[in-house]
Each structure stands twice: as structure tokens, then as C-alpha cells.
Short mmCIF file of C-alpha atoms in Angstrom, two decimals:
data_model
loop_
_atom_site.label_atom_id
_atom_site.label_comp_id
_atom_site.label_asym_id
_atom_site.label_seq_id
_atom_site.Cartn_x
_atom_site.Cartn_y
_atom_site.Cartn_z
CA MET K 1 15.90 -0.37 -16.58
CA ARG K 2 12.73 1.60 -18.19
CA PHE K 3 10.18 1.74 -15.47
CA LEU K 4 6.05 3.33 -16.42
CA VAL K 5 4.79 6.23 -14.64
CA GLY K 6 1.29 6.07 -13.50
CA GLY K 7 0.24 9.98 -13.01
CA TYR K 8 -2.70 12.46 -12.65
CA SER K 9 -4.07 14.46 -15.68
CA ALA K 10 -6.04 17.64 -15.64
CA ASP K 11 -9.52 15.58 -15.39
CA SER K 12 -7.35 15.05 -11.14
CA GLY K 13 -5.24 18.62 -11.13
CA GLY K 14 -2.22 17.37 -13.21
CA ILE K 15 -0.37 17.79 -15.41
CA ALA K 16 0.11 14.51 -16.93
CA THR K 17 -1.62 13.48 -20.27
CA GLY K 18 0.02 10.02 -20.12
CA ILE K 19 1.48 7.29 -18.79
CA GLY K 20 4.96 7.77 -19.60
CA VAL K 21 8.32 5.68 -19.26
CA LEU K 22 11.55 6.46 -16.90
CA LEU K 23 14.73 5.21 -18.08
CA ALA K 24 17.17 4.69 -14.36
CA GLY K 25 20.79 4.19 -14.63
CA GLU K 26 22.95 2.90 -17.57
CA PRO K 27 21.93 1.15 -21.03
CA ASP K 28 21.59 -2.56 -19.94
CA SER K 29 22.51 -1.83 -16.85
CA GLY K 30 20.24 -4.30 -13.27
CA SER K 31 20.88 -1.40 -11.58
CA ALA K 32 18.72 2.13 -10.75
CA ALA K 33 21.48 3.81 -9.20
CA GLY K 34 22.65 6.45 -12.28
CA PRO K 35 21.22 9.04 -14.92
CA LEU K 36 16.81 9.15 -14.93
CA ALA K 37 15.67 10.86 -17.70
CA VAL K 38 11.83 10.50 -18.73
CA VAL K 39 11.72 9.94 -22.18
CA GLY K 40 8.26 10.21 -23.52
CA GLU K 41 4.68 8.61 -23.61
CA ALA K 42 3.92 5.13 -24.02
CA VAL K 43 0.72 5.97 -24.40
CA SER K 44 -2.15 8.99 -23.86
CA ALA K 45 -4.67 8.60 -21.44
CA ARG K 46 -6.69 10.31 -18.74
CA SER K 47 -4.79 9.89 -14.84
CA PRO K 48 -3.49 6.58 -15.84
CA SER K 49 -2.84 6.49 -11.35
CA TRP K 50 -1.74 3.20 -10.46
CA VAL K 51 -0.81 0.73 -13.52
CA SER K 52 0.86 -2.81 -12.92
CA TRP K 53 2.01 -5.08 -16.12
CA ASN K 54 1.68 -8.40 -16.74
CA GLU K 55 4.88 -9.49 -18.29
CA GLY K 56 2.74 -12.99 -19.93
CA THR K 57 1.35 -10.84 -22.25
CA ASP K 58 2.94 -7.20 -22.72
CA VAL K 59 -0.04 -5.63 -21.57
CA ALA K 60 -0.51 -2.99 -19.07
CA TYR K 61 -2.91 -2.36 -17.19
CA ALA K 62 -4.61 1.32 -15.85
CA THR K 63 -6.58 1.98 -13.06
CA LEU K 64 -8.13 5.45 -14.83
CA GLU K 65 -9.11 7.22 -11.33
CA ALA K 66 -10.88 10.41 -12.79
CA GLU K 67 -13.59 8.46 -15.58
CA GLY K 68 -14.03 5.81 -12.12
CA THR K 69 -12.11 2.82 -15.14
CA VAL K 70 -9.53 0.65 -16.06
CA ARG K 71 -8.07 -0.04 -18.86
CA ALA K 72 -5.76 -2.16 -20.72
CA PHE K 73 -2.85 -1.09 -22.88
CA ARG K 74 -0.60 -4.25 -25.37
CA ARG K 75 2.81 -2.86 -25.48
CA ILE K 76 4.10 -2.35 -29.35
CA GLY K 77 7.39 -1.65 -29.11
CA GLU K 78 9.88 -0.80 -26.44
CA ASP K 79 8.69 2.47 -25.05
CA ARG K 80 5.41 2.44 -26.84
CA PHE K 81 1.82 0.72 -26.33
CA ALA K 82 -1.65 0.97 -27.20
CA PRO K 83 -5.12 0.14 -26.03
CA LEU K 84 -6.32 -3.34 -26.49
CA GLY K 85 -9.76 -2.99 -25.68
CA ASP K 86 -12.88 -0.32 -24.66
CA ALA K 87 -11.90 0.89 -20.79
CA VAL K 88 -14.34 -0.90 -18.94
CA GLU K 89 -16.48 0.16 -15.13
CA ALA K 90 -14.81 -0.46 -12.06
CA GLY K 91 -15.74 2.43 -9.50
CA GLU K 92 -15.30 5.78 -7.91
CA ALA K 93 -11.68 7.08 -8.27
CA VAL K 94 -10.45 3.86 -8.63
CA CYS K 95 -7.05 3.90 -7.85
CA HIS K 96 -5.14 0.41 -7.88
CA VAL K 97 -5.11 -2.78 -10.00
CA ALA K 98 -3.60 -5.93 -9.62
CA VAL K 99 -2.93 -9.34 -11.52
CA SER K 100 -2.85 -12.49 -9.97
CA PRO K 101 -0.25 -14.75 -10.48
CA ASP K 102 -0.78 -16.51 -12.87
CA GLY K 103 -2.41 -13.92 -14.76
CA GLY K 104 -5.86 -14.85 -15.08
CA THR K 105 -7.38 -12.66 -13.08
CA LEU K 106 -6.98 -8.75 -12.57
CA VAL K 107 -8.61 -7.34 -9.04
CA ALA K 108 -9.35 -2.88 -8.56
CA THR K 109 -10.58 -0.57 -6.31
CA CYS K 110 -11.70 1.70 -5.68
CA TRP K 111 -11.53 4.96 -3.25
CA GLY K 112 -14.56 6.71 -4.32
CA ASP K 113 -16.72 4.19 -3.89
CA GLY K 114 -15.28 1.35 -1.68
CA ARG K 115 -15.84 -1.13 -4.47
CA VAL K 116 -13.94 -4.39 -5.34
CA VAL K 117 -14.08 -5.61 -8.41
CA ARG K 118 -12.45 -8.58 -10.18
CA TYR K 119 -12.23 -8.83 -14.08
CA PRO K 120 -11.77 -12.10 -15.61
CA LEU K 121 -8.49 -11.33 -18.32
CA ALA K 122 -8.28 -13.25 -21.98
CA SER K 123 -5.31 -16.00 -23.26
CA ASP K 124 -3.84 -12.37 -25.22
CA GLY K 125 -4.69 -9.72 -21.88
CA ARG K 126 -8.57 -8.57 -22.76
CA ILE K 127 -10.04 -7.51 -19.61
CA GLY K 128 -13.56 -8.99 -19.28
CA ARG K 129 -16.70 -8.18 -17.56
CA PRO K 130 -16.08 -7.04 -14.76
CA SER K 131 -17.54 -9.18 -10.73
CA PHE K 132 -18.62 -6.15 -7.89
CA ALA K 133 -17.18 -8.09 -4.49
CA PRO K 134 -19.22 -7.93 -1.60
CA ALA K 135 -19.62 -4.42 0.09
CA ALA K 136 -17.46 -3.99 3.64
CA VAL K 137 -19.45 -3.40 6.58
CA ASP K 138 -18.09 -0.78 8.75
CA PRO K 139 -17.38 -2.36 12.13
CA SER K 140 -18.03 0.36 14.12
CA ALA K 141 -21.45 0.40 12.42
CA PRO K 142 -24.59 -1.23 14.89
CA GLY K 143 -25.03 -4.64 13.55
CA GLY K 144 -20.89 -4.34 12.46
CA VAL K 145 -18.78 -7.85 12.11
CA THR K 146 -17.21 -6.89 14.76
CA GLY K 147 -18.95 -4.64 17.14
CA ALA K 148 -17.69 -1.50 18.13
CA VAL K 149 -13.62 -2.47 18.31
CA SER K 150 -10.93 -3.33 16.55
CA ASP K 151 -9.14 -6.79 16.28
CA VAL K 152 -6.49 -5.32 18.73
CA GLU K 153 -9.07 -3.34 21.16
CA ALA K 154 -9.95 -6.95 21.73
CA ALA K 155 -6.93 -8.53 21.78
CA ALA K 156 -6.36 -6.72 24.38
CA ALA K 157 -10.09 -7.37 26.48
CA GLU K 158 -8.71 -11.17 26.04
CA VAL K 159 -5.89 -10.68 28.70
CA GLY K 160 -7.82 -7.88 30.83
CA ILE K 161 -5.74 -4.53 29.40
CA ASP K 162 -8.36 -1.33 28.70
CA LEU K 163 -6.82 0.73 26.18
CA ALA K 164 -10.09 3.05 26.37
CA ALA K 165 -8.74 3.44 30.24
CA LEU K 166 -4.89 3.65 29.60
CA GLY K 167 -5.63 6.06 26.82
CA LEU K 168 -4.63 4.26 23.99
CA GLY K 169 -6.04 3.25 21.05
CA GLY K 170 -9.74 3.41 20.49
CA ARG K 171 -12.06 6.11 18.54
CA GLY K 172 -10.27 9.62 17.57
CA ASP K 173 -7.43 8.87 18.91
CA ALA K 174 -4.13 9.24 17.47
CA GLY K 175 -3.84 5.45 16.37
CA LEU K 176 -3.13 2.68 18.56
CA PHE K 177 0.06 3.83 20.80
CA GLY K 178 -1.77 7.30 21.70
CA GLY K 179 1.88 8.94 20.99
CA ARG K 180 3.29 6.53 24.49
CA GLY K 181 4.04 3.20 22.66
CA LEU K 182 3.76 0.23 24.97
CA ASP K 183 5.70 1.48 27.68
CA GLY K 184 1.94 3.45 27.71
CA LEU K 185 1.20 0.45 29.73
CA ASP K 186 2.26 1.68 33.21
CA GLY K 187 3.71 -1.84 34.52
CA LEU K 188 1.17 -3.75 32.83
CA ASP K 189 2.59 -6.46 31.15
CA GLY K 190 2.80 -4.80 27.39
CA MET K 191 4.05 -7.39 26.24
CA ALA K 192 0.50 -9.60 26.67
CA LEU K 193 -1.35 -7.18 23.89
CA PHE K 194 0.52 -8.60 21.22
CA GLY K 195 1.56 -12.17 22.66
CA GLY K 196 -2.29 -12.86 23.17
CA MET K 197 -2.82 -12.50 19.27
CA GLY K 198 -0.80 -15.52 18.70
CA GLY K 199 2.73 -13.51 18.45
CA GLY K 200 4.33 -10.27 18.41
CA VAL K 201 6.92 -7.51 19.96
CA SER K 202 9.37 -9.29 22.39
CA GLY K 203 12.29 -7.68 24.04
CA ASP K 204 12.78 -4.46 26.26
CA ALA K 205 14.64 -3.53 22.90
CA ASP K 206 11.35 -3.29 20.48
CA ALA K 207 9.20 -2.51 23.61
CA ALA K 208 11.39 0.97 23.80
CA ALA K 209 11.36 1.24 20.30
CA LEU K 210 7.84 1.34 20.20
CA ALA K 211 7.22 4.70 21.94
CA GLY K 212 7.14 8.04 20.71
CA PRO K 213 5.23 11.18 19.50
CA VAL K 214 2.63 10.60 17.75
CA ASP K 215 0.75 13.03 16.92
CA ARG K 216 -2.24 12.38 14.25
CA PRO K 217 -5.21 14.35 12.38
CA GLU K 218 -8.54 13.37 13.62
CA PRO K 219 -10.08 10.78 11.02
CA ALA K 220 -13.44 12.42 9.05
CA GLU K 221 -16.62 12.11 10.99
CA GLU K 222 -18.86 10.28 8.41
CA ARG K 223 -17.01 6.64 7.37
CA VAL K 224 -17.51 6.07 4.35
CA SER K 225 -15.70 2.65 2.79
CA ARG K 226 -12.54 3.53 0.51
CA ALA K 227 -12.05 0.53 -1.25
CA HIS K 228 -7.86 1.38 -1.87
CA GLN K 229 -5.29 -1.85 -2.70
CA THR K 230 -5.07 -5.32 -3.31
CA VAL K 231 -2.69 -8.44 -2.69
CA PHE K 232 -2.72 -11.54 -3.53
CA LEU K 233 -1.01 -14.07 -0.98
CA PRO K 234 0.57 -17.56 -1.72
CA GLY K 235 -1.99 -20.56 -1.37
CA GLY K 236 -5.15 -18.77 -3.36
CA LEU K 237 -5.51 -15.55 -0.66
CA VAL K 238 -6.66 -12.44 -1.85
CA ALA K 239 -6.27 -9.40 0.44
CA THR K 240 -7.66 -5.87 0.44
CA SER K 241 -7.16 -2.88 2.39
CA ASP K 242 -10.26 -0.78 3.36
CA LEU K 243 -9.12 2.66 4.26
CA GLY K 244 -12.96 3.80 5.02
CA PHE K 245 -13.24 1.23 7.34
CA ASP K 246 -10.35 0.30 8.82
CA LEU K 247 -10.21 -3.76 7.30
CA VAL K 248 -7.82 -5.65 5.82
CA ARG K 249 -9.94 -7.81 4.43
CA PHE K 250 -8.76 -11.98 3.05
CA TRP K 251 -10.89 -13.28 -0.07
CA ARG K 252 -10.95 -16.51 -2.05
CA LEU K 253 -11.83 -16.45 -5.23
CA VAL K 254 -13.49 -19.26 -6.41
CA ASP K 255 -15.29 -19.81 -10.03
CA GLY K 256 -14.33 -16.51 -10.78
CA ARG K 257 -16.10 -14.73 -8.32
CA LEU K 258 -14.06 -12.84 -4.66
CA ARG K 259 -15.31 -15.11 -1.34
CA PRO K 260 -15.15 -12.97 1.65
CA LEU K 261 -13.04 -15.31 4.07
CA HIS K 262 -13.50 -12.81 7.20
CA ASP K 263 -12.56 -8.80 7.65
CA VAL K 264 -9.65 -7.21 9.88
CA SER K 265 -9.88 -4.33 11.37
CA LEU K 266 -7.59 -1.79 13.33
CA PRO K 267 -7.87 0.49 15.02
CA TYR K 268 -11.05 3.26 14.52
CA GLY K 269 -9.43 5.86 12.41
CA SER K 270 -6.34 4.45 12.22
CA GLY K 271 -6.35 4.15 8.08
CA PRO K 272 -5.03 1.30 6.59
CA ARG K 273 -3.39 2.15 3.33
CA HIS K 274 -0.75 0.13 1.50
CA MET K 275 0.63 -3.69 2.09
CA VAL K 276 3.23 -5.77 1.77
CA TRP K 277 3.49 -9.76 1.79
CA HIS K 278 6.31 -10.43 3.56
CA PRO K 279 8.49 -14.31 2.53
CA SER K 280 8.30 -14.88 6.76
CA GLY K 281 4.06 -15.08 6.46
CA HIS K 282 3.55 -11.87 7.36
CA LEU K 283 1.15 -9.73 5.94
CA TYR K 284 2.75 -5.67 6.48
CA VAL K 285 0.01 -2.88 6.30
CA VAL K 286 0.91 0.59 6.51
CA THR K 287 -1.81 2.80 7.53
CA GLU K 288 -2.31 6.90 6.33
CA TYR K 289 -4.27 8.13 8.94
CA SER K 290 -2.39 7.20 12.26
CA CYS K 291 0.81 7.36 10.17
CA GLU K 292 1.88 3.52 12.31
CA VAL K 293 2.52 -0.62 10.06
CA PHE K 294 0.72 -3.40 11.67
CA ALA K 295 1.57 -7.55 11.35
CA LEU K 296 -0.66 -9.81 10.72
CA ALA K 297 -0.66 -13.49 10.94
CA ARG K 298 -2.50 -16.66 10.85
CA ASP K 299 -3.00 -18.13 13.84
CA GLU K 300 -3.29 -21.91 13.83
CA ALA K 301 -6.76 -22.08 12.81
CA GLY K 302 -5.39 -20.09 9.90
CA ARG K 303 -7.52 -16.17 10.88
CA TRP K 304 -5.69 -13.53 9.81
CA ARG K 305 -5.30 -11.44 13.60
CA VAL K 306 -2.90 -8.35 14.51
CA VAL K 307 0.55 -9.78 16.23
CA SER K 308 2.88 -6.25 15.95
CA GLY K 309 2.30 -2.63 14.89
CA ALA K 310 4.95 0.07 15.30
CA PRO K 311 4.83 4.15 14.64
CA LEU K 312 6.62 5.44 11.33
CA GLY K 313 8.58 6.99 13.94
CA ALA K 314 8.71 10.22 16.85
CA GLY K 315 9.87 12.53 13.62
CA THR K 316 5.72 12.83 12.13
CA LEU K 317 3.98 15.83 11.86
CA ALA K 318 -0.02 16.75 13.00
CA GLY K 319 -1.50 16.24 9.53
CA ASP K 320 1.11 13.83 7.48
CA SER K 321 -1.02 11.12 5.81
CA ALA K 322 1.51 7.74 4.87
CA ALA K 323 1.87 6.47 1.30
CA GLU K 324 2.94 3.46 0.34
CA LEU K 325 5.26 0.51 1.68
CA ALA K 326 7.44 -1.36 -0.03
CA PRO K 327 10.26 -3.63 0.94
CA SER K 328 14.38 -3.73 1.61
CA ARG K 329 15.91 -6.50 -1.21
CA ASP K 330 16.08 -8.67 1.40
CA GLY K 331 13.05 -8.43 3.35
CA ALA K 332 15.13 -6.42 6.64
CA PHE K 333 13.22 -3.18 6.71
CA LEU K 334 10.40 -2.14 5.40
CA TYR K 335 10.82 2.29 3.48
CA ALA K 336 7.21 4.17 3.52
CA GLY K 337 6.20 7.56 2.23
CA VAL K 338 5.57 10.38 4.52
CA ARG K 339 3.75 12.69 2.96
CA GLY K 340 3.67 16.57 4.27
CA SER K 341 6.95 16.33 5.99
CA ASN K 342 8.05 14.96 2.80
CA THR K 343 9.63 11.88 4.89
CA ILE K 344 11.28 8.13 4.11
CA ALA K 345 10.27 6.10 7.47
CA VAL K 346 13.21 3.20 7.83
CA VAL K 347 11.41 0.43 9.80
CA ALA K 348 12.90 -3.17 10.79
CA VAL K 349 11.06 -6.26 10.34
CA ARG K 350 13.22 -8.85 13.50
CA GLY K 351 12.61 -11.93 14.95
CA ALA K 352 10.98 -14.56 12.71
CA GLY K 353 8.73 -11.27 10.56
CA GLU K 354 6.68 -10.83 14.35
CA SER K 355 8.30 -7.93 15.62
CA LEU K 356 8.15 -4.39 14.10
CA ALA K 357 10.84 -1.25 15.40
CA PRO K 358 11.49 2.85 13.42
CA VAL K 359 14.62 2.84 12.64
CA ALA K 360 15.09 6.32 11.03
CA LEU K 361 13.06 9.56 9.60
CA VAL K 362 15.53 10.95 6.10
CA GLU K 363 14.40 13.25 3.62
CA ALA K 364 12.59 12.05 0.47
CA GLY K 365 14.20 15.09 -1.84
CA VAL K 366 10.55 15.59 -2.99
CA ASP K 367 7.29 17.30 -2.20
CA TRP K 368 4.69 14.80 -1.77
CA PRO K 369 5.79 11.66 -1.99
CA ARG K 370 3.43 9.54 -3.23
CA HIS K 371 4.70 6.09 -4.38
CA HIS K 372 8.56 4.68 -3.87
CA LEU K 373 9.86 1.17 -4.16
CA VAL K 374 13.12 -0.15 -3.54
CA VAL K 375 15.29 -1.82 -6.90
CA ARG K 376 18.43 -3.32 -5.32
CA ASP K 377 20.76 -0.96 -3.83
CA THR K 378 18.83 2.19 -4.89
CA LEU K 379 15.10 4.26 -3.62
CA LEU K 380 12.76 5.97 -6.56
CA VAL K 381 11.50 8.23 -5.00
CA ALA K 382 7.46 9.66 -7.15
CA GLY K 383 7.39 13.25 -6.37
CA GLU K 384 3.13 14.22 -6.72
CA ARG K 385 3.59 17.42 -6.48
CA SER K 386 6.59 18.45 -7.04
CA ASP K 387 6.91 17.35 -10.61
CA ASP K 388 9.50 14.42 -10.15
CA VAL K 389 11.26 10.48 -9.26
CA VAL K 390 14.52 10.75 -7.63
CA SER K 391 16.86 8.13 -6.58
CA LEU K 392 17.80 7.89 -3.56
CA THR K 393 21.30 5.59 -2.77
CA LEU K 394 20.40 2.53 -0.24
CA ASP K 395 22.76 2.25 3.32
CA ILE K 396 22.60 -2.07 2.45
CA ARG K 397 23.97 -2.65 7.13
CA SER K 398 21.84 0.41 8.06
CA GLY K 399 18.58 0.12 5.46
CA VAL K 400 18.65 4.15 5.91
CA PRO K 401 18.59 6.00 2.39
CA GLY K 402 20.60 8.77 1.63
CA ARG K 403 20.80 12.20 -0.35
CA VAL K 404 19.02 12.60 -3.37
CA ARG K 405 21.59 10.56 -6.09
CA HIS K 406 19.73 11.89 -9.12
CA ARG K 407 16.72 13.41 -10.35
CA THR K 408 14.30 14.32 -12.94
CA SER K 409 10.73 15.66 -14.26
CA ALA K 410 8.00 13.80 -14.48
CA PRO K 411 4.48 15.12 -15.04
CA SER K 412 2.14 14.64 -11.37
CA PRO K 413 3.58 11.25 -10.86
CA THR K 414 1.76 8.72 -8.82
CA CYS K 415 3.48 5.64 -9.52
CA LEU K 416 6.40 3.73 -11.00
CA THR K 417 5.79 0.16 -12.70
CA PRO K 418 9.08 -1.41 -13.81
CA LEU K 419 8.40 -2.35 -17.41
CA VAL K 420 10.51 -5.79 -18.27
#
């Protein structure tokens, strides 16, 4: 199997010189469980930190993060690409780009200035002129869209639970669960917290699983919008994360532009980073700063709300930061990379997808696990600071990754993209 490898070059403190090509597994095999090898460079580029592939046009799209642009590259051979048109403006530290299911739209998100940018794609895959979506508004600032509380805190208030009085949630806290999980509700009906949001955790086992020490770094005092990822949802909806303002923003494409629907605010300082759409209809969000994962779902009125959440595990450390979130092949587990302690967190998806519970924290086998993905029974992990990619075998029953099976050198890898 072939994968494109994004990475940081010298302008971003890395040693990559373009988009690499990774071979995983035996030739002509549908499994990535065999030997790994980076066999060369698909195309030269400066800090192509994220790469998305459009199978319909044989075109790859890369964020040139240090330049603040996105660029298209056409496939001209099995492992070779060439630029398709010029680089196009995006925004400061553009870090993610996604192609719509119909192949007609590209959306970029910018960590540096919070921009969300939509581009039309031509039939040959060329990138058209950008249109810039409305900027995010900090919900904690005066005049913010949701006032000074997150949607989680608002839901708690609806059912008479004062999270601040209990030392849970709230600004500057160590995440929603405050290091105590739902057990911290001290005799109150903890299930009412998520029950008031149209679903959520149920059963004592799940409540216990959410408990545990969660010692997190304080968020920076200065609040800056930092858009980080785009996910295309069924029905023409689009979700983007804003790590700086603790938002998941929902959009609809109308007349070639992203029209805002509404925002969902997560706990102050949690830092929603990456998201995964689940066949159950839930959107899962991992938070970089608080190292938690939240489940969002639509209510009867069609608005998205938080329905449950869980810490990534009691073994995460102060200063850790979560990175990528990926589902297992059957959707029964979620895998989150944790930089700092350099682990992979395993979270079980329970019920009808509305319930989450931490299962295990295992060694990632790399330094700074920036990105990972599941390929059948194998987890591929990119180590940004150790300059390598490793493969871990997944236990299908427990969902827990095993030890490193194979390893290959890769310069400052930040993204692994399947190349069909």
C-alpha cells in the first residue's frame, strides 16, 4: 500500500524537502502490516504539513504551512506528482485541507489567523479563487455568541447543576471533568448533565470509566482564533474546529460560499483540534489542551449539541497535547495521539455511539505522534520529532495496539494520506 507523507521543511524547523512516498506491507497486498519503507519523494514542496487526495482527478492538495498557501499536485506516475497551477492564498499557518465528497470544493483551515477558506475545484482538479468564511467569535468575550459559558456548562445549568461550585468545567479548569470525572458530582445525578443535552452517558460502568486524574496545562491568557480541521458531513453540512476559541462550527455550502449555521462551544481552554464522523450519526472531537474526547449529535430541532465526553485516560501527563483522532475499522474504538507522553489513547464507543469510555494508553513507539491512521488491523503512526513512521498491530477484540512491528525513517512527518 502507498501513502503520501506530509512533513515540515527547514522553514518550519523540520528536515523534509517535499511530500514523501511510504510503502507499507507486501507488494500488491491490501494490508499495511508488513515492512515499511519511504521510497522517495513524490514532489518537492515547502512544509506540506497536510495532504489530501482526490481519487477522482488524481490530484493531491497540500497545505504549504509556512507560506500560508495551498497548492494542487497532479499525479504523473505511480509515485510522482507535478504542480498543477500556482499556489493559492489561504492564511497564516494553514494546517489542514479537505476535499468535498463530490470533488467540487476544497476547504482550508488556518491555525495562525483562524481563517476558514473555501475554494471551487475545476473538473481537472485546479484550485479556483478563494472565498473567506465569516470569522469566529470568542464565546467567552463580551458579545460572544454564547456568552461566557460553554454549551456543556449551559446544559448543566438547565438541569440545575452548578459545575463551577463543584469544581468541574469552567474557565482555566483542567477540562470538563476537572480530574474527577462524573463521580465529582458528589451524589447529584451526573447522568442528568448529558441527559439534558438529548442523550449521553448511561450506566454506572460508563460513569466510572470517565473518572480519573486529568492534570492539564492552563490555556494561554490571550484568546486567538485558530481554525484547525474540516470534516464534510452527510446532507451537505460542513464542520470545522477552532482550537483557540473552543468551538466546533457548522456550515452549509450555499452558492459557492460557506454559510454559518451555528457553533457548539466546548469547555473553556479545552482546545478542540480534530474530528471524526461516525456512522452512528455522531461527530467525535478530540481536544488538544485538555486531552478529552467529546461526542456531538443533532437534536430533534437539527442543532448540534454535546451529548457525552471522556478523558483520554488517567495516564496522560501535565503538558501533554492531543493530536490526531482516528476510528477503528468497525467504529468500535477511537484512537487519539498524545504528544509529550508519546502515547496512543484508546477510547471505546458504546451504546448507539453516544457513550465514550477510556480503555487504555499505550506507547506510540515514536517521539511526538503527530498523525496516525488505521489500515485494517494496523495502526500507522508518524513521529514528527523522531523522524520515523511505525506500525502497530491492533487487537481486534480489545482494540488495543500492540508493540511496534515495523519502523522506517521519514523526515519530520506530519501527515499520512492513503494513495489509491
